[in-house]
Every structure is written in C-alpha cells, then in structure tokens.
Tab-separated table of C-alpha atoms in Angstrom:
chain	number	residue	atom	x	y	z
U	1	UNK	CA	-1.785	-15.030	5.946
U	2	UNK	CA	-5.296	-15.179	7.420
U	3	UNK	CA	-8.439	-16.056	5.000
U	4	UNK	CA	-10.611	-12.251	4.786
U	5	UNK	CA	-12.871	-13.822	7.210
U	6	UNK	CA	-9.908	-14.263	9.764
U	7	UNK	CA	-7.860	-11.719	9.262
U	8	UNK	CA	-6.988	-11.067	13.193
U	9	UNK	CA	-5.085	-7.087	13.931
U	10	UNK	CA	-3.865	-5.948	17.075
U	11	UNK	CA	-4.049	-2.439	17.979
U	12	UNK	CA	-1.470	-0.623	20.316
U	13	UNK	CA	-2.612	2.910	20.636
U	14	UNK	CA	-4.635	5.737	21.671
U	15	UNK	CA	-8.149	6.682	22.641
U	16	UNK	CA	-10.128	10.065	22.832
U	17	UNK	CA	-13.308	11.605	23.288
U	18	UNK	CA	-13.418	14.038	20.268
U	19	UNK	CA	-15.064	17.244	21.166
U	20	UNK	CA	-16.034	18.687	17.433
U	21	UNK	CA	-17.073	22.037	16.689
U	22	UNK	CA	-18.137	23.190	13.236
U	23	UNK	CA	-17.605	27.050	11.998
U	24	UNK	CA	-17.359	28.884	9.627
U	25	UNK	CA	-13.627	30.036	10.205
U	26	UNK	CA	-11.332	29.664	13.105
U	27	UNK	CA	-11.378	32.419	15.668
U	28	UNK	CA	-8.511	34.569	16.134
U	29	UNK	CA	-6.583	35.187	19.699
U	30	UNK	CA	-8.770	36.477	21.848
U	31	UNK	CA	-11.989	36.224	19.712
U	32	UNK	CA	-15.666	34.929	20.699
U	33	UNK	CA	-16.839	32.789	17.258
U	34	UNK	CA	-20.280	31.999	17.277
U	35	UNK	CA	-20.202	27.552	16.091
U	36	UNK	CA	-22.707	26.165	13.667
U	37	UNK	CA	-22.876	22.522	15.619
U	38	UNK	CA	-21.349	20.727	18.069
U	39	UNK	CA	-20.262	16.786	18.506
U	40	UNK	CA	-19.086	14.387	20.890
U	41	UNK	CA	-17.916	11.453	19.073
U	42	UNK	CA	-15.501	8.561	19.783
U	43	UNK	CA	-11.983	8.966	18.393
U	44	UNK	CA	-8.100	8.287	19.275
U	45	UNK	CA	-5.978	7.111	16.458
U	46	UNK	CA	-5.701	3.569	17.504
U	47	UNK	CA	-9.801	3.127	18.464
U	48	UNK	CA	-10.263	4.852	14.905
U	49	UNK	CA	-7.309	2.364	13.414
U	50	UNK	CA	-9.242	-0.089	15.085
U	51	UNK	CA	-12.981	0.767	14.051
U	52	UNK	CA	-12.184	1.127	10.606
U	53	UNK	CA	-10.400	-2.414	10.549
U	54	UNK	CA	-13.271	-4.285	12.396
U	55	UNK	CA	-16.075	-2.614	10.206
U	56	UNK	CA	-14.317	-4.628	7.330
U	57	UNK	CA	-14.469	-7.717	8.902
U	58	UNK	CA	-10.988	-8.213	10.885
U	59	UNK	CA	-11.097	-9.728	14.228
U	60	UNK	CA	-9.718	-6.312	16.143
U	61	UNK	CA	-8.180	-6.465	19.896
U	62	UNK	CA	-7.925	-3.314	21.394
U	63	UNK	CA	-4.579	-2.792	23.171
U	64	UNK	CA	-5.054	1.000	25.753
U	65	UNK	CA	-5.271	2.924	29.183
U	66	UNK	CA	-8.565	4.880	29.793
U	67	UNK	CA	-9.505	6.478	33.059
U	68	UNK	CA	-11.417	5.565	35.823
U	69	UNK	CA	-14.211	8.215	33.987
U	70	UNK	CA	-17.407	8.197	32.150
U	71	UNK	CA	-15.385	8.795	29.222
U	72	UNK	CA	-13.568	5.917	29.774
U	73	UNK	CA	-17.120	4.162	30.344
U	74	UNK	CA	-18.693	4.918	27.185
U	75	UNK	CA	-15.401	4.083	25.215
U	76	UNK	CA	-15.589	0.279	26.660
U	77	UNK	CA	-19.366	0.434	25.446
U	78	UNK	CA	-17.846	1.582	22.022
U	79	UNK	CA	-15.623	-0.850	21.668
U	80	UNK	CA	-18.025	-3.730	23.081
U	81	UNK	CA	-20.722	-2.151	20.310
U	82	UNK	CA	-17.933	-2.273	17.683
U	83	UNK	CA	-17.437	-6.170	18.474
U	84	UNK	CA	-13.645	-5.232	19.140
U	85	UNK	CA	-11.955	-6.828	22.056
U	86	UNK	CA	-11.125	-5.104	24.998
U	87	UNK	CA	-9.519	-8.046	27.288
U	88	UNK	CA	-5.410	-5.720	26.895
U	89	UNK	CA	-7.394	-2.188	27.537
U	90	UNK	CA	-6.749	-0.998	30.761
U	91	UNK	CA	-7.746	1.582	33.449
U	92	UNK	CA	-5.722	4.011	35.515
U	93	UNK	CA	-7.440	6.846	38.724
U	94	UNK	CA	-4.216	8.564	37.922
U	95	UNK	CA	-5.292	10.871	35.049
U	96	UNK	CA	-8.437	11.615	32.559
U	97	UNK	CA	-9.133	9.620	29.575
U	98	UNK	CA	-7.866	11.172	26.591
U	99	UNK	CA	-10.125	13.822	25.057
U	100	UNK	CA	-9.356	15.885	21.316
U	101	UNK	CA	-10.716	19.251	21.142
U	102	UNK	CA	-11.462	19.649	17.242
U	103	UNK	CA	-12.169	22.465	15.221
U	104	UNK	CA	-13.446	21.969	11.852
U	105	UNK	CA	-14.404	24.900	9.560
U	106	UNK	CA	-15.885	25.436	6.575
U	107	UNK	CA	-14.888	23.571	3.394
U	108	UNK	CA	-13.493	20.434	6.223
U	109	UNK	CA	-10.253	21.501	7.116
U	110	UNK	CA	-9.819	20.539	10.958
U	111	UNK	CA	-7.337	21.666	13.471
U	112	UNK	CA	-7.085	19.074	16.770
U	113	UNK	CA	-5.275	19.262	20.125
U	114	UNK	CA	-4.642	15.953	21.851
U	115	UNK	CA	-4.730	15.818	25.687
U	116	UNK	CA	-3.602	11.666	25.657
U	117	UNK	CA	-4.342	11.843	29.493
U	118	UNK	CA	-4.482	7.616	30.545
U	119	UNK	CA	-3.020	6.630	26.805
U	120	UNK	CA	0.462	7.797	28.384
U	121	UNK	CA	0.004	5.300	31.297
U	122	UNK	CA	0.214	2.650	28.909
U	123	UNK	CA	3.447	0.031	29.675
U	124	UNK	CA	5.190	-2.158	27.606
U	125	UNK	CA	4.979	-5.398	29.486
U	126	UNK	CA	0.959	-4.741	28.476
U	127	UNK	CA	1.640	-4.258	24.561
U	128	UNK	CA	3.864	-7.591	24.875
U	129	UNK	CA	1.584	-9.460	26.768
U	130	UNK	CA	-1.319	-8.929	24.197
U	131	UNK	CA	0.745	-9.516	21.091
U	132	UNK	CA	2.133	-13.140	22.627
U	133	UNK	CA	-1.187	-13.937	23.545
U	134	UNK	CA	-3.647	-13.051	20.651
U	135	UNK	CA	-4.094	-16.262	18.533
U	136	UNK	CA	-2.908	-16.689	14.944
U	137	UNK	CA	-2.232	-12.524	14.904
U	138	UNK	CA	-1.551	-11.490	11.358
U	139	UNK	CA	-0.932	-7.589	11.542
U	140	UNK	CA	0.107	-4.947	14.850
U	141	UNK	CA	-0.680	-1.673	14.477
U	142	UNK	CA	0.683	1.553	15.952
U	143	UNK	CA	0.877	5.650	16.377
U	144	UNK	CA	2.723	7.818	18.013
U	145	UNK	CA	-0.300	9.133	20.603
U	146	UNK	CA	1.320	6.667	23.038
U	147	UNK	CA	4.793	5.950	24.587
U	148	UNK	CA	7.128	4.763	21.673
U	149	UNK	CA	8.735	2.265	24.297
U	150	UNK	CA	5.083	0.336	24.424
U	151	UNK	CA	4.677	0.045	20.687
U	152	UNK	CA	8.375	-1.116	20.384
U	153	UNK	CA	7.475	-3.686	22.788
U	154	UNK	CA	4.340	-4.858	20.963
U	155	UNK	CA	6.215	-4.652	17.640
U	156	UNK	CA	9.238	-6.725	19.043
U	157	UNK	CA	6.613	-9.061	19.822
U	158	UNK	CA	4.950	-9.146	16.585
U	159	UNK	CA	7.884	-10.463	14.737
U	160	UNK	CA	9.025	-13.078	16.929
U	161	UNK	CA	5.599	-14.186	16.136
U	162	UNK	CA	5.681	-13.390	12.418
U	163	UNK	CA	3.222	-10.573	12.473
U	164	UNK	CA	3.565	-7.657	9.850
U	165	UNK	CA	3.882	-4.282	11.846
U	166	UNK	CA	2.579	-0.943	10.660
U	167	UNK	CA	3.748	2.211	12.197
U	168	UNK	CA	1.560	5.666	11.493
U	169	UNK	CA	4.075	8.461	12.843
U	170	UNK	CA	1.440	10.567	13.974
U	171	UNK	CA	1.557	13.460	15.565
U	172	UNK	CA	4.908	13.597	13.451
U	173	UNK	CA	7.811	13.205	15.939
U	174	UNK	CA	11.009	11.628	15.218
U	175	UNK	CA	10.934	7.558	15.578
U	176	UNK	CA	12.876	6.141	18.436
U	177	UNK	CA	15.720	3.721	16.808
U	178	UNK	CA	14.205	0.593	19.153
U	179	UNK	CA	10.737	0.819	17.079
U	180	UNK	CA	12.164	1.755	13.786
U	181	UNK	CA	14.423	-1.604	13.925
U	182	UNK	CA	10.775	-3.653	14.634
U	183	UNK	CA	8.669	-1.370	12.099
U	184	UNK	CA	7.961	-3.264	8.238
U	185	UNK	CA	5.541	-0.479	7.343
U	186	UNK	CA	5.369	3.338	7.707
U	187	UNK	CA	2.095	5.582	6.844
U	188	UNK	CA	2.724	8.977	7.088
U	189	UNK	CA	0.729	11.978	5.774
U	190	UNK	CA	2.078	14.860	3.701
U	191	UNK	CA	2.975	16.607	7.387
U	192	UNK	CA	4.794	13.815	8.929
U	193	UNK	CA	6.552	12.501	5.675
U	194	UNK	CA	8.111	16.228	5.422
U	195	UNK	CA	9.062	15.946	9.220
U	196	UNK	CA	11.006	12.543	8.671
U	197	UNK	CA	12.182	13.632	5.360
U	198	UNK	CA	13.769	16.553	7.055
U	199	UNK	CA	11.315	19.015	5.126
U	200	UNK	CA	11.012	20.980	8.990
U	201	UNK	CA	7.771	22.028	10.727
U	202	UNK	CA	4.382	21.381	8.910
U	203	UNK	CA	3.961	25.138	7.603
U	204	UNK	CA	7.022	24.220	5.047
U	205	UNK	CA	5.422	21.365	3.488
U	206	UNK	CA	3.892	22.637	-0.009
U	207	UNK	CA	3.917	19.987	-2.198
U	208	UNK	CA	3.590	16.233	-2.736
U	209	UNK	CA	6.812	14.399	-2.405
U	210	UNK	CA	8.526	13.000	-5.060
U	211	UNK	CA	9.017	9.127	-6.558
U	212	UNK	CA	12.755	9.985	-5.698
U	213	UNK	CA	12.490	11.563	-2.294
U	214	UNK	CA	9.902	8.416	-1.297
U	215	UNK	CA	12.152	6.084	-2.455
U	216	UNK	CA	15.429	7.908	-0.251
U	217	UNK	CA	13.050	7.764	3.221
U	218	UNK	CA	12.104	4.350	2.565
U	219	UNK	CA	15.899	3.132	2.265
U	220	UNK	CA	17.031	5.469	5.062
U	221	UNK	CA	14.496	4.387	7.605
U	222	UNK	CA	14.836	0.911	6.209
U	223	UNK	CA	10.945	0.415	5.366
U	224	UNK	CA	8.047	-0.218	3.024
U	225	UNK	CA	6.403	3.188	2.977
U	226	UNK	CA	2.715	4.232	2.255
U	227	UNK	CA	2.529	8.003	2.195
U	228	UNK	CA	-1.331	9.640	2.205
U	229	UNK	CA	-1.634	12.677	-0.211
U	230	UNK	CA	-5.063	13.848	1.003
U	231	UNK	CA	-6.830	14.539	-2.293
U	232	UNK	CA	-4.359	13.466	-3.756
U	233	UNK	CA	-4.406	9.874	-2.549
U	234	UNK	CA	-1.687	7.849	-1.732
U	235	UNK	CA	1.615	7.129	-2.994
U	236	UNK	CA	3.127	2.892	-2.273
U	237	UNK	CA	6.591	1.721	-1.971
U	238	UNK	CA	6.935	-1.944	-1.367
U	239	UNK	CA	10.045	-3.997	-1.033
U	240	UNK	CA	10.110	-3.734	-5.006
U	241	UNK	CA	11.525	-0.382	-5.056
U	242	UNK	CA	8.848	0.828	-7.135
U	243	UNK	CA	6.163	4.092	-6.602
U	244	UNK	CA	2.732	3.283	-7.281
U	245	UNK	CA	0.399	6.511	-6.799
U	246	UNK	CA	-2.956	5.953	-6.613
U	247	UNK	CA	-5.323	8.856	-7.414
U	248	UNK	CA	-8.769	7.984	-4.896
U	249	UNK	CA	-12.329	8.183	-6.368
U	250	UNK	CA	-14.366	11.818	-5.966
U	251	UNK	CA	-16.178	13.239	-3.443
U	252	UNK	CA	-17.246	16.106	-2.034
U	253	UNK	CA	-15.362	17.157	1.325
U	254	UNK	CA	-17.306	17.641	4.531
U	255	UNK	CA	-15.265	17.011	7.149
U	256	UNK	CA	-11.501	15.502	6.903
U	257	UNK	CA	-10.966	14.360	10.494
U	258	UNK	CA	-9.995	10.767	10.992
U	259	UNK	CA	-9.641	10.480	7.292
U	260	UNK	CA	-5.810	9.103	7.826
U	261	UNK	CA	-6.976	6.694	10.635
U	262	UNK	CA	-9.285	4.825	7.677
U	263	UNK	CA	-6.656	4.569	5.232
U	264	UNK	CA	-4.240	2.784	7.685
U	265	UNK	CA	-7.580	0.560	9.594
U	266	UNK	CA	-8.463	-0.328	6.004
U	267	UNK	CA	-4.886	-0.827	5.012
U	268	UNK	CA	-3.907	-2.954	7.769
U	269	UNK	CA	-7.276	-4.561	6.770
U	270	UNK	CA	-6.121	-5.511	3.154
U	271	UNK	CA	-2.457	-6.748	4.319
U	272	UNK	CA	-3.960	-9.309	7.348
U	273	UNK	CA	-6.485	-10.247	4.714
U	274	UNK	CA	-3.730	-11.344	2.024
U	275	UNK	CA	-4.313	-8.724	-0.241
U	276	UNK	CA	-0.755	-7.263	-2.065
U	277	UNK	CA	-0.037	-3.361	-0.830
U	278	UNK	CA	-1.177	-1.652	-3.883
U	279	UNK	CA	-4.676	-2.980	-3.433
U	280	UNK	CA	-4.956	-2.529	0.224
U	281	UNK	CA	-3.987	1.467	-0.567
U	282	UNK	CA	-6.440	1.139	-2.740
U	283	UNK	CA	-8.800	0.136	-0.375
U	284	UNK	CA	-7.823	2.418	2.332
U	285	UNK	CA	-8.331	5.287	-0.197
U	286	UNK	CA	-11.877	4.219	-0.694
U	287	UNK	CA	-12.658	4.082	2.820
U	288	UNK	CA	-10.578	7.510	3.519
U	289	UNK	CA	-12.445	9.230	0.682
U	290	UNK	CA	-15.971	7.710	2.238
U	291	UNK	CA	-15.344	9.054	5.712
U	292	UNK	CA	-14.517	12.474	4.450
U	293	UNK	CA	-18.063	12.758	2.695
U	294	UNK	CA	-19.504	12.469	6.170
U	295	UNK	CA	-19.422	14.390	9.216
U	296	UNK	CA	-17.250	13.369	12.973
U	297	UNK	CA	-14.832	10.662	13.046
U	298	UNK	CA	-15.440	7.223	13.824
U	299	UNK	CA	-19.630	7.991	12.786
U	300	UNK	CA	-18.396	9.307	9.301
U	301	UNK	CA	-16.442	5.388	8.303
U	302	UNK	CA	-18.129	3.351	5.632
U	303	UNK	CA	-20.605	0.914	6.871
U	304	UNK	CA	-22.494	-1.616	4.955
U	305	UNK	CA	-23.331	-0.702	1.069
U	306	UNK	CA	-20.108	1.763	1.528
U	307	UNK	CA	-17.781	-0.962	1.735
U	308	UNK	CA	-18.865	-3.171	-0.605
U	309	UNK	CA	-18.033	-0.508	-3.312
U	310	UNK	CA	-14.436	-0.315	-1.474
U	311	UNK	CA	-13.316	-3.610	-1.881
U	312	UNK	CA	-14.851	-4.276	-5.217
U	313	UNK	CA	-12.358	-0.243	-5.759
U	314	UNK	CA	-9.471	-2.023	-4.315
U	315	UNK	CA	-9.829	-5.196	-6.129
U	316	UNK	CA	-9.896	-3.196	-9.903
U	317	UNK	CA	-6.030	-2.981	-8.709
U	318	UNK	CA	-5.138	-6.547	-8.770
C-alpha cells in the first residue's frame, strides 16, 4: 500500500454538466413551477469519485470521453484546477458531453436524469491502457454511467497489477458476470443494494437491509460490500464476515446530490492510503455528511478545515 501522501487512484467513469434547480416541490405532468435558484456545476459520478479522492490528497487520473463542446472545455479546466490528471480522458464530435438535469426540492431530496452522451464512447482498450500505465496504482474505481465492458477491462487490469477495485453499481443495473469476477469491492446505496438483492424497482425499498441479508449479497456476488444508508450511514462487510454499521456525525440537510460519490472518493481514499475498511467508511461518512450541509455537487465536498475533522472522525475507528 501507498504512504497517505502517495496514495495513487484511477478513475474509470463518467462526466456531466449538472444543471441544478432548487424548488420548493417537484412539478406535476404538465405543470409550470416557478424555481428558487439555479446552478451549473461540475458532476458525473466518476469526476465526483474523483474530486472527492484528490481533495484528500490522492494522486487522481481521470480515465473518460467528453465532447468536442464547451462543456467538454470547462470539464478539462476542472479537472486541470482539481490537479487531477487528464492524460486517459478523451474526446469524441460524435455526441454531447454528458449533462444531468437535477431537481432538488425542499428539505434536499434530488431527483436526476443522466444523458451520458460521450461517456458511452468510452472503449476498453482506453480503460486498459491507463490502468497498465499509471505508476505504482493502488486503487481503480468504477460506476455503472459507462459501458460495463470498459470498467471490466480496467478492472482486469487492476489485478494483474495488484490494484484493489471498487465497483459503485450506480444507476442500479444488474452487473455483467466479466466485471463481477474482477470486482473486490461493491458500494451500493439503499436503491441499488435492493436491486441486486432482488428487493425489485426502487419504490419497494423501505427499509435498511439487514446484517443477514448483507452478509447473503456479499457471498452471492462473491465481494466485500459497503452499503450507504443515507442518514443512516453506512453498513461494512469485509472479508471477515462481520457487519460493522457506522452511524455518521449530524448535520443539517441542504442538498443530498453527490453525497454517494464522497463516500466512495473518500473511501477509495482511505483503502489506497492503507487505512482498514471500517475507518475509510468512516471517513467517507464524514465527507458524505459534509457535502450534504452544502449546496451543488462537486462545490458542496469538504475542503480544507472540513477534512481535517474527517480524518481525525475516521481515525476514532481504529
């Protein structure tokens, strides 16, 4: 494992421009809803993954398909901002670079629709290519907001080379056998752990799972599992067999979006860094509960004073 300072992650997945609009309540079919604020803001599972990672201190290479756009402009400029390394994201004049219409109403509850655009023109000889030539790289990172076939490649990659690999099955969808076989860790939310668990579509998930039914997905999907509980926190399953839940510190809730996409950044953080899986769920909680306190996506992750009080959270776990 890498020393905190050299913790080195590759990211295979997705960007988007978010488009967020704050109201009071959702409008119904066919309804005209006055907003209270609107926000263009840099998001994308794997650019958020990949944010949340390098604002801890990882060394963070990007691994994506933008377009030929100004959206695909200003996300290099992100990145290159970010310090994250861009050398394995490409650029395609065949479609639009991804964008996420989000609407977030009052009390922070968000509902998003992903157009992936260029993140589907992604291939896998690109995923394997960065993977076999990133130096020393600890973790690999993926979602499901790209082809399955390119983070299979990247993953397959990974452990020739040793690399941990962390799968977040999001939007839930069912995991192609190919990446499953290369996956050592999967984070799904409350959502996506019913979906695998065979709970059915996302209105049918009402409660947290169980130690037991955890401890069945892990072993059928062959895993280590994290699952995120929202306010809940997060429940861990290691290669021990044993449940640790971790309840995350208060806050009040402005604005949930990209709230997963910390937890797994920071996680895959605490793992490159050395640090066991209970404490690096601990830290992503921290930096999950920070990002909700804050309005937008990316702009609402811990920075500075923030994440000093997350590690020195996590590390109360060791």
């Amino acid at each position: 494992m890498s020393t905190v300072e050299g913790a080195r992650i590759v990211v295979i997945g997705s960007t988007m421009i978010d488009m967020i609009s704050y109201m009071p309540r959702v409008p119904d079919a066919g309804e005209t809803l006055i907003g209270d604020q609107f926000a263009l803001g840099f998001g994308g599972k794997g650019a958020n993954q990949a944010v949340m990672a390098r604002r801890l201190g990882a060394h963070v290479w990007m691994v994506g398909c933008l377009g030929t756009d100004v959206f695909g402009d200003m996300t290099v400029d992100n990145f290159h901002a970010a310090g994250i390394d861009t050398t394995y994201v490409t650029r395609t004049p065949e479609a639009s670079s991804g964008v996420a219409p989000i609407w977030v109403e009052a009390g922070g509850h968000n509902r998003i629709v992903c157009v992936p655009g260029a993140n589907a023109y992604m291939t896998e000889d690109q995923a394997k290519t960065a993977v076999e030539s990133v130096p020393g790289v600890d973790v690999v990172v993926g979602q499901f907001e790209v082809p399955q076939a390119v983070t299979a490649a990247g993953f397959q990659a990974a452990k020739a080379r040793g690399a941990i690999t962390i799968l977040n099955p999001a939007p839930a969808a069912e995991i192609s056998t190919e990446l499953l076989a290369v996956t050592d860790w999967l984070i799904p939310n409350e959502v996506e752990f019913g979906f695998l668990a065979g709970a059915g579509a996302a209105e049918d998930v009402s409660s947290a799972p169980t130690d037991a039914t955890l401890a069945e997905v892990a072993q059928r999907f062959g895993v280590k599992l994290v699952a995120t509980l929202g306010e809940a926190g997060a429940a861990v399953l290691d290669a021990s067999g044993a449940v640790v839940r971790i309840t995350p510190p208060k806050t009040r809730v402005v604005d949930t979006t990209g709230a997963g996409d910390a937890f797994v950044g920071a996680f895959s953080y605490g793992l490159a860094a050395g640090l066991p899986p209970t404490a690096a769920a601990r830290l992503g909680c921290a930096c999950a509960t920070a990002s909700v306190a804050r309005p937008g996506t990316q702009s609402s992750f811990p920075v500075a004073g923030d994440l000093d009080d997350a590690l020195a959270w996590a590390a109360t776990g060791l």
